[in-house]
Amino acid sequence: MSKRSHLNCALLIAMLAAAFSAAGHAQDAVAPARGGLEAKLAYCKTCHGLSGQGYYGYFPMPRLAGQQPQYIENQLRAFIERRRTNPIMFNVAHVLSPSMVSALAEHFKDLDPRPIGGGPRGKLAMGKRIFEDGLPESNVPACSACHGTEGKGQNQIPRLAGQLYPYIVGQLTGWKSERGQGTTVDTSFIMAPTAHNLTRAQVEAVAAYVSYLQ
Ligand code: HEC
Ligand code: HEC
């Protein structure tokens, strides 16, 4: 991807973020959370792992360690507003006050456990190629253009490095059934065409590659 498209991407995100923070303030009447931040974090970690490393449960619990605070905040709001539909995280998030959402989102950025990995090793070379160069023939841009060369993300663009393999496969294959469910366009629309244009085999390859990134 060229430098120019990277810049366009950042601009698009900034515009969307501005649109959301305006929409988000209308929600500030949500009831304040009971209990302190520490109690909430202990609860998050029962599913997301003691150091936010993620967990292979009945559902894959995504890694939150090292995740961008703005991304976490935007996703928690998306669950609350049902722009992103997930019954477990709706139940967790809808009781959180806006100030608790922001405080929780800040917590995970400094955690740095080793990735659990778990993707099939035979697909790493193909995954690396997709991540770094994209698939011009199928209109798939390089993931690194937005998610960064090390997959660490920025602002509303998530970190992918070390994310659980089955979680990423699930997100990319089911994008439109879970994300962008609101009545307005949100950040999920930036990712939607890329998720759509990847085949299952390509999804598995790129998910395997990022699952081992430190
Ligand atoms: C009962 C288990 C459970 C608890 C408790 C829980 N989560 Fe989750 N969380 C999940 C699952 C499962 C997903 C994946 C949802 C999906 O597939 O969309 C998830 C997804 C998320 C995501 C989206 C991650 C991404 O990469 O897009 C964020 C952010 C999140 N949780 C934050 C939290 C926070 C903060 C807490 C504590 C207040 C918390 N979770 C508590 C199970 C849980
Ligand atoms: C034009 C910028 C852009 C490009 C290129 C891009 N992404 Fe994304 N991606 C995003 C944004 C923005 C989000 C957050 C979407 C949201 O808010 O729901 C995202 C989210 C994701 C998620 C969800 C992560 C999570 O924790 O739930 C995955 C997985 C993902 N992208 C994988 C990829 C892969 C693989 C590629 C390359 C084939 C790619 N992305 C290319 C912008 C991009």
Short mmCIF file of C-alpha atoms and ligand atoms in Angstrom, two decimals:
data_model
loop_
_atom_site.label_atom_id
_atom_site.label_comp_id
_atom_site.label_asym_id
_atom_site.label_seq_id
_atom_site.Cartn_x
_atom_site.Cartn_y
_atom_site.Cartn_z
CA MET A 1 0.00 0.00 0.00
CA SER A 2 1.25 3.46 -0.76
CA LYS A 3 1.83 6.15 1.79
CA ARG A 4 -1.05 8.08 0.30
CA SER A 5 -3.65 5.39 0.94
CA HIS A 6 -2.35 5.02 4.48
CA LEU A 7 -3.01 8.70 5.02
CA ASN A 8 -6.46 8.47 3.50
CA CYS A 9 -7.23 5.63 5.85
CA ALA A 10 -6.15 7.67 8.88
CA LEU A 11 -8.29 10.57 7.70
CA LEU A 12 -11.33 8.38 7.27
CA ILE A 13 -10.91 7.01 10.77
CA ALA A 14 -10.54 10.50 12.21
CA MET A 15 -13.77 11.59 10.53
CA LEU A 16 -15.65 8.55 11.77
CA ALA A 17 -14.26 8.99 15.27
CA ALA A 18 -15.52 12.56 15.35
CA ALA A 19 -18.96 11.41 14.23
CA PHE A 20 -19.03 8.81 17.02
CA SER A 21 -17.90 10.89 19.87
CA ALA A 22 -20.85 13.17 19.08
CA ALA A 23 -23.20 10.17 19.02
CA GLY A 24 -21.53 8.69 22.12
CA HIS A 25 -22.28 11.68 24.33
CA ALA A 26 -25.97 11.16 23.90
CA GLN A 27 -25.43 7.92 25.85
CA ASP A 28 -23.92 9.57 28.90
CA ALA A 29 -27.03 8.92 30.96
CA VAL A 30 -26.14 5.20 31.40
CA ALA A 31 -26.27 4.18 35.08
CA PRO A 32 -22.91 4.29 36.88
CA ALA A 33 -21.28 0.91 37.46
CA ARG A 34 -21.35 -0.69 40.90
CA GLY A 35 -18.03 -1.53 42.47
CA GLY A 36 -14.64 -0.17 41.65
CA LEU A 37 -12.42 -0.42 38.62
CA GLU A 38 -10.39 -3.23 40.21
CA ALA A 39 -13.45 -5.39 40.73
CA LYS A 40 -14.51 -4.88 37.13
CA LEU A 41 -11.05 -5.73 35.82
CA ALA A 42 -10.97 -8.92 37.85
CA TYR A 43 -14.27 -9.82 36.19
CA CYS A 44 -12.95 -9.09 32.66
CA LYS A 45 -9.94 -11.29 33.38
CA THR A 46 -12.02 -14.31 34.33
CA CYS A 47 -12.73 -14.58 30.60
CA HIS A 48 -9.97 -12.61 28.85
CA GLY A 49 -7.11 -14.13 30.90
CA LEU A 50 -5.18 -12.87 33.95
CA SER A 51 -2.80 -10.82 31.81
CA GLY A 52 -5.32 -10.17 29.04
CA GLN A 53 -3.68 -12.83 26.86
CA GLY A 54 -7.00 -14.31 25.73
CA TYR A 55 -8.37 -17.75 26.46
CA TYR A 56 -9.50 -20.79 24.50
CA GLY A 57 -12.90 -21.43 26.07
CA TYR A 58 -16.14 -22.71 24.62
CA PHE A 59 -15.93 -19.44 22.67
CA PRO A 60 -12.49 -17.99 21.97
CA MET A 61 -12.02 -15.02 24.34
CA PRO A 62 -10.02 -12.42 22.46
CA ARG A 63 -6.69 -11.07 23.65
CA LEU A 64 -7.00 -7.55 25.07
CA ALA A 65 -3.35 -7.17 26.13
CA GLY A 66 -1.61 -4.38 24.24
CA GLN A 67 -4.86 -3.42 22.54
CA GLN A 68 -5.41 0.22 21.52
CA PRO A 69 -7.51 2.02 24.18
CA GLN A 70 -9.58 3.89 21.57
CA TYR A 71 -10.40 0.62 19.85
CA ILE A 72 -11.48 -1.03 23.12
CA GLU A 73 -13.62 1.98 24.01
CA ASN A 74 -15.26 2.07 20.59
CA GLN A 75 -16.02 -1.67 20.71
CA LEU A 76 -17.47 -1.52 24.24
CA ARG A 77 -19.76 1.25 23.03
CA ALA A 78 -20.60 -0.76 19.93
CA PHE A 79 -21.70 -3.69 22.13
CA ILE A 80 -23.79 -1.36 24.33
CA GLU A 81 -25.40 0.35 21.32
CA ARG A 82 -25.82 -3.00 19.55
CA ARG A 83 -23.83 -1.83 16.56
CA ARG A 84 -21.82 -4.97 17.29
CA THR A 85 -24.08 -7.81 18.34
CA ASN A 86 -22.70 -10.28 20.84
CA PRO A 87 -24.95 -11.42 23.72
CA ILE A 88 -22.09 -12.13 26.15
CA MET A 89 -20.42 -8.75 25.74
CA PHE A 90 -23.75 -6.91 25.65
CA ASN A 91 -24.50 -8.32 29.11
CA VAL A 92 -21.03 -7.38 30.35
CA ALA A 93 -20.95 -3.89 28.86
CA HIS A 94 -24.44 -2.42 29.14
CA VAL A 95 -24.09 -1.82 32.91
CA LEU A 96 -20.82 0.14 32.52
CA SER A 97 -20.89 3.92 32.90
CA PRO A 98 -19.11 5.96 30.20
CA SER A 99 -16.33 6.86 32.64
CA MET A 100 -15.88 3.17 33.55
CA VAL A 101 -15.70 2.27 29.84
CA SER A 102 -12.87 4.78 29.36
CA ALA A 103 -11.02 3.63 32.49
CA LEU A 104 -11.26 -0.04 31.49
CA ALA A 105 -10.10 0.72 27.95
CA GLU A 106 -6.88 2.32 29.26
CA HIS A 107 -5.91 -0.63 31.42
CA PHE A 108 -4.85 -3.22 28.84
CA LYS A 109 -2.39 -1.21 26.72
CA ASP A 110 0.65 -1.88 28.94
CA LEU A 111 0.10 -5.62 29.33
CA ASP A 112 2.51 -7.63 27.20
CA PRO A 113 2.19 -11.40 27.70
CA ARG A 114 3.54 -13.78 25.07
CA PRO A 115 1.04 -14.57 22.31
CA ILE A 116 -0.78 -17.87 22.80
CA GLY A 117 -0.49 -18.33 19.03
CA GLY A 118 -2.20 -21.48 17.92
CA GLY A 119 -2.58 -20.96 14.17
CA PRO A 120 -1.51 -23.73 11.75
CA ARG A 121 2.20 -23.27 11.05
CA GLY A 122 1.98 -24.53 7.48
CA LYS A 123 0.08 -21.38 6.46
CA LEU A 124 2.46 -18.77 7.87
CA ALA A 125 4.23 -17.92 4.61
CA MET A 126 0.98 -17.28 2.74
CA GLY A 127 -0.33 -15.30 5.72
CA LYS A 128 2.75 -13.09 5.84
CA ARG A 129 2.40 -12.33 2.13
CA ILE A 130 -1.26 -11.31 2.52
CA PHE A 131 -0.47 -9.22 5.60
CA GLU A 132 2.39 -7.35 3.95
CA ASP A 133 1.32 -7.13 0.30
CA GLY A 134 -2.43 -7.80 0.18
CA LEU A 135 -4.02 -9.57 -2.78
CA PRO A 136 -4.31 -7.00 -5.56
CA GLU A 137 -6.15 -9.49 -7.83
CA SER A 138 -9.00 -9.76 -5.29
CA ASN A 139 -9.02 -6.16 -4.09
CA VAL A 140 -7.56 -6.98 -0.70
CA PRO A 141 -5.24 -4.23 0.58
CA ALA A 142 -2.18 -5.01 2.69
CA CYS A 143 -3.30 -5.39 6.28
CA SER A 144 -0.15 -3.60 7.38
CA ALA A 145 -1.33 -0.39 5.65
CA CYS A 146 -3.88 0.14 8.43
CA HIS A 147 -2.95 -2.27 11.21
CA GLY A 148 0.76 -1.31 11.07
CA THR A 149 3.80 -3.28 9.92
CA GLU A 150 4.00 -5.05 13.31
CA GLY A 151 0.23 -5.45 13.61
CA LYS A 152 0.04 -3.18 16.66
CA GLY A 153 -2.83 -1.02 15.36
CA GLN A 154 -3.46 2.68 16.03
CA ASN A 155 -6.38 4.55 17.57
CA GLN A 156 -9.60 2.90 16.36
CA ILE A 157 -7.68 0.32 14.30
CA PRO A 158 -7.07 -2.75 16.43
CA ARG A 159 -3.86 -4.53 17.28
CA LEU A 160 -3.87 -7.94 15.59
CA ALA A 161 -0.48 -9.11 16.91
CA GLY A 162 -0.92 -12.13 19.17
CA GLN A 163 -4.69 -12.31 18.68
CA LEU A 164 -6.18 -15.81 19.01
CA TYR A 165 -6.39 -17.75 15.77
CA PRO A 166 -9.99 -19.05 16.12
CA TYR A 167 -11.23 -15.62 17.22
CA ILE A 168 -9.83 -13.92 14.10
CA VAL A 169 -11.17 -16.64 11.81
CA GLY A 170 -14.60 -16.20 13.42
CA GLN A 171 -14.57 -12.41 13.07
CA LEU A 172 -13.41 -12.35 9.46
CA THR A 173 -15.80 -15.06 8.26
CA GLY A 174 -18.80 -13.62 10.13
CA TRP A 175 -18.09 -9.89 9.82
CA LYS A 176 -21.44 -8.69 8.53
CA SER A 177 -23.53 -10.82 10.84
CA GLU A 178 -22.00 -9.25 13.96
CA ARG A 179 -20.63 -5.80 13.10
CA GLY A 180 -22.15 -2.68 11.60
CA GLN A 181 -25.65 -3.54 12.86
CA GLY A 182 -26.58 0.03 13.82
CA THR A 183 -28.54 2.47 11.71
CA THR A 184 -25.48 4.59 10.90
CA VAL A 185 -22.16 3.88 9.21
CA ASP A 186 -19.43 3.13 11.77
CA THR A 187 -15.76 2.06 11.80
CA SER A 188 -16.71 -1.54 11.02
CA PHE A 189 -17.49 -0.46 7.43
CA ILE A 190 -13.82 0.32 6.82
CA MET A 191 -12.97 -3.35 7.35
CA ALA A 192 -16.08 -4.93 5.79
CA PRO A 193 -14.97 -5.10 2.11
CA THR A 194 -11.62 -6.66 3.06
CA ALA A 195 -13.29 -9.32 5.21
CA HIS A 196 -15.71 -10.01 2.35
CA ASN A 197 -13.01 -10.38 -0.31
CA LEU A 198 -10.89 -12.93 1.58
CA THR A 199 -11.54 -16.64 0.96
CA ARG A 200 -11.69 -19.01 3.94
CA ALA A 201 -8.20 -20.36 3.13
CA GLN A 202 -6.80 -16.82 2.96
CA VAL A 203 -8.48 -15.92 6.27
CA GLU A 204 -6.90 -18.96 7.93
CA ALA A 205 -3.47 -18.05 6.57
CA VAL A 206 -3.47 -14.43 7.70
CA ALA A 207 -5.05 -15.33 11.07
CA ALA A 208 -2.28 -17.90 11.64
CA TYR A 209 0.40 -15.36 10.78
CA VAL A 210 -0.81 -12.63 13.16
CA SER A 211 -1.48 -15.10 16.00
CA TYR A 212 2.31 -15.51 16.42
CA LEU A 213 3.27 -11.83 16.04
CA GLN A 214 4.77 -10.57 19.28
C1 HEC B 1 -18.20 -14.17 30.30
C2 HEC B 1 -16.97 -13.94 29.58
C3 HEC B 1 -16.55 -12.49 29.34
C4 HEC B 1 -16.38 -11.49 30.27
C5 HEC B 1 -16.63 -11.53 31.78
C6 HEC B 1 -15.87 -10.34 29.55
N1 HEC B 1 -15.74 -10.63 28.21
FE1 HEC B 1 -15.15 -9.36 26.76
N2 HEC B 1 -15.49 -10.78 25.35
C7 HEC B 1 -15.96 -12.05 25.60
C8 HEC B 1 -16.15 -12.75 24.34
C9 HEC B 1 -16.65 -14.18 24.16
C10 HEC B 1 -15.78 -11.84 23.31
C11 HEC B 1 -15.82 -12.06 21.80
C12 HEC B 1 -17.13 -11.52 21.34
C13 HEC B 1 -17.34 -11.66 19.86
O1 HEC B 1 -17.13 -12.75 19.34
O2 HEC B 1 -17.66 -10.65 19.26
C14 HEC B 1 -15.39 -10.61 23.99
C15 HEC B 1 -14.98 -9.45 23.33
C16 HEC B 1 -14.54 -8.31 23.95
C17 HEC B 1 -14.03 -7.14 23.27
C18 HEC B 1 -13.82 -6.99 21.78
C19 HEC B 1 -12.38 -7.38 21.49
C20 HEC B 1 -11.95 -7.20 20.06
O3 HEC B 1 -10.79 -7.54 19.77
O4 HEC B 1 -12.74 -6.70 19.24
C21 HEC B 1 -13.69 -6.23 24.22
C22 HEC B 1 -13.11 -4.85 24.01
C23 HEC B 1 -14.00 -6.82 25.51
N3 HEC B 1 -14.51 -8.08 25.31
C24 HEC B 1 -13.78 -6.19 26.72
C25 HEC B 1 -14.17 -6.73 27.95
C26 HEC B 1 -14.05 -6.00 29.19
C27 HEC B 1 -13.46 -4.61 29.36
C28 HEC B 1 -14.57 -6.82 30.16
C29 HEC B 1 -14.78 -6.52 31.63
C30 HEC B 1 -15.64 -5.38 31.93
C31 HEC B 1 -14.99 -8.05 29.50
N4 HEC B 1 -14.73 -7.96 28.16
C32 HEC B 1 -15.56 -9.14 30.14
C33 HEC B 1 -16.18 -12.61 26.84
C34 HEC B 1 -16.16 -11.93 28.05
C1 HEC B 2 -8.38 0.48 5.32
C2 HEC B 2 -7.89 0.08 6.60
C3 HEC B 2 -7.84 -1.41 6.92
C4 HEC B 2 -7.22 -2.41 6.21
C5 HEC B 2 -6.46 -2.29 4.90
C6 HEC B 2 -7.41 -3.62 6.96
N1 HEC B 2 -8.11 -3.35 8.10
FE1 HEC B 2 -8.68 -4.72 9.50
N2 HEC B 2 -9.67 -3.26 10.52
C7 HEC B 2 -9.74 -1.94 10.18
C8 HEC B 2 -10.58 -1.23 11.12
C9 HEC B 2 -10.92 0.24 11.12
C10 HEC B 2 -11.03 -2.18 12.05
C11 HEC B 2 -11.97 -1.94 13.23
C12 HEC B 2 -13.39 -2.25 12.76
C13 HEC B 2 -14.47 -1.93 13.77
O1 HEC B 2 -14.42 -0.87 14.40
O2 HEC B 2 -15.40 -2.75 13.89
C14 HEC B 2 -10.45 -3.46 11.64
C15 HEC B 2 -10.66 -4.66 12.31
C16 HEC B 2 -10.09 -5.86 11.98
C17 HEC B 2 -10.28 -7.11 12.70
C18 HEC B 2 -11.07 -7.30 13.98
C19 HEC B 2 -10.09 -7.42 15.12
C20 HEC B 2 -10.70 -7.69 16.46
O3 HEC B 2 -9.96 -7.61 17.45
O4 HEC B 2 -11.89 -8.00 16.52
C21 HEC B 2 -9.54 -8.06 12.05
C22 HEC B 2 -9.41 -9.52 12.43
C23 HEC B 2 -8.91 -7.41 10.92
N3 HEC B 2 -9.26 -6.08 10.90
C24 HEC B 2 -8.07 -8.07 10.04
C25 HEC B 2 -7.54 -7.48 8.89
C26 HEC B 2 -6.77 -8.20 7.91
C27 HEC B 2 -6.41 -9.68 8.01
C28 HEC B 2 -6.46 -7.32 6.92
C29 HEC B 2 -5.69 -7.57 5.63
C30 HEC B 2 -6.17 -8.66 4.79
C31 HEC B 2 -7.03 -6.03 7.30
N4 HEC B 2 -7.65 -6.17 8.51
C32 HEC B 2 -6.92 -4.86 6.56
C33 HEC B 2 -9.09 -1.35 9.10
C34 HEC B 2 -8.40 -2.02 8.12
#
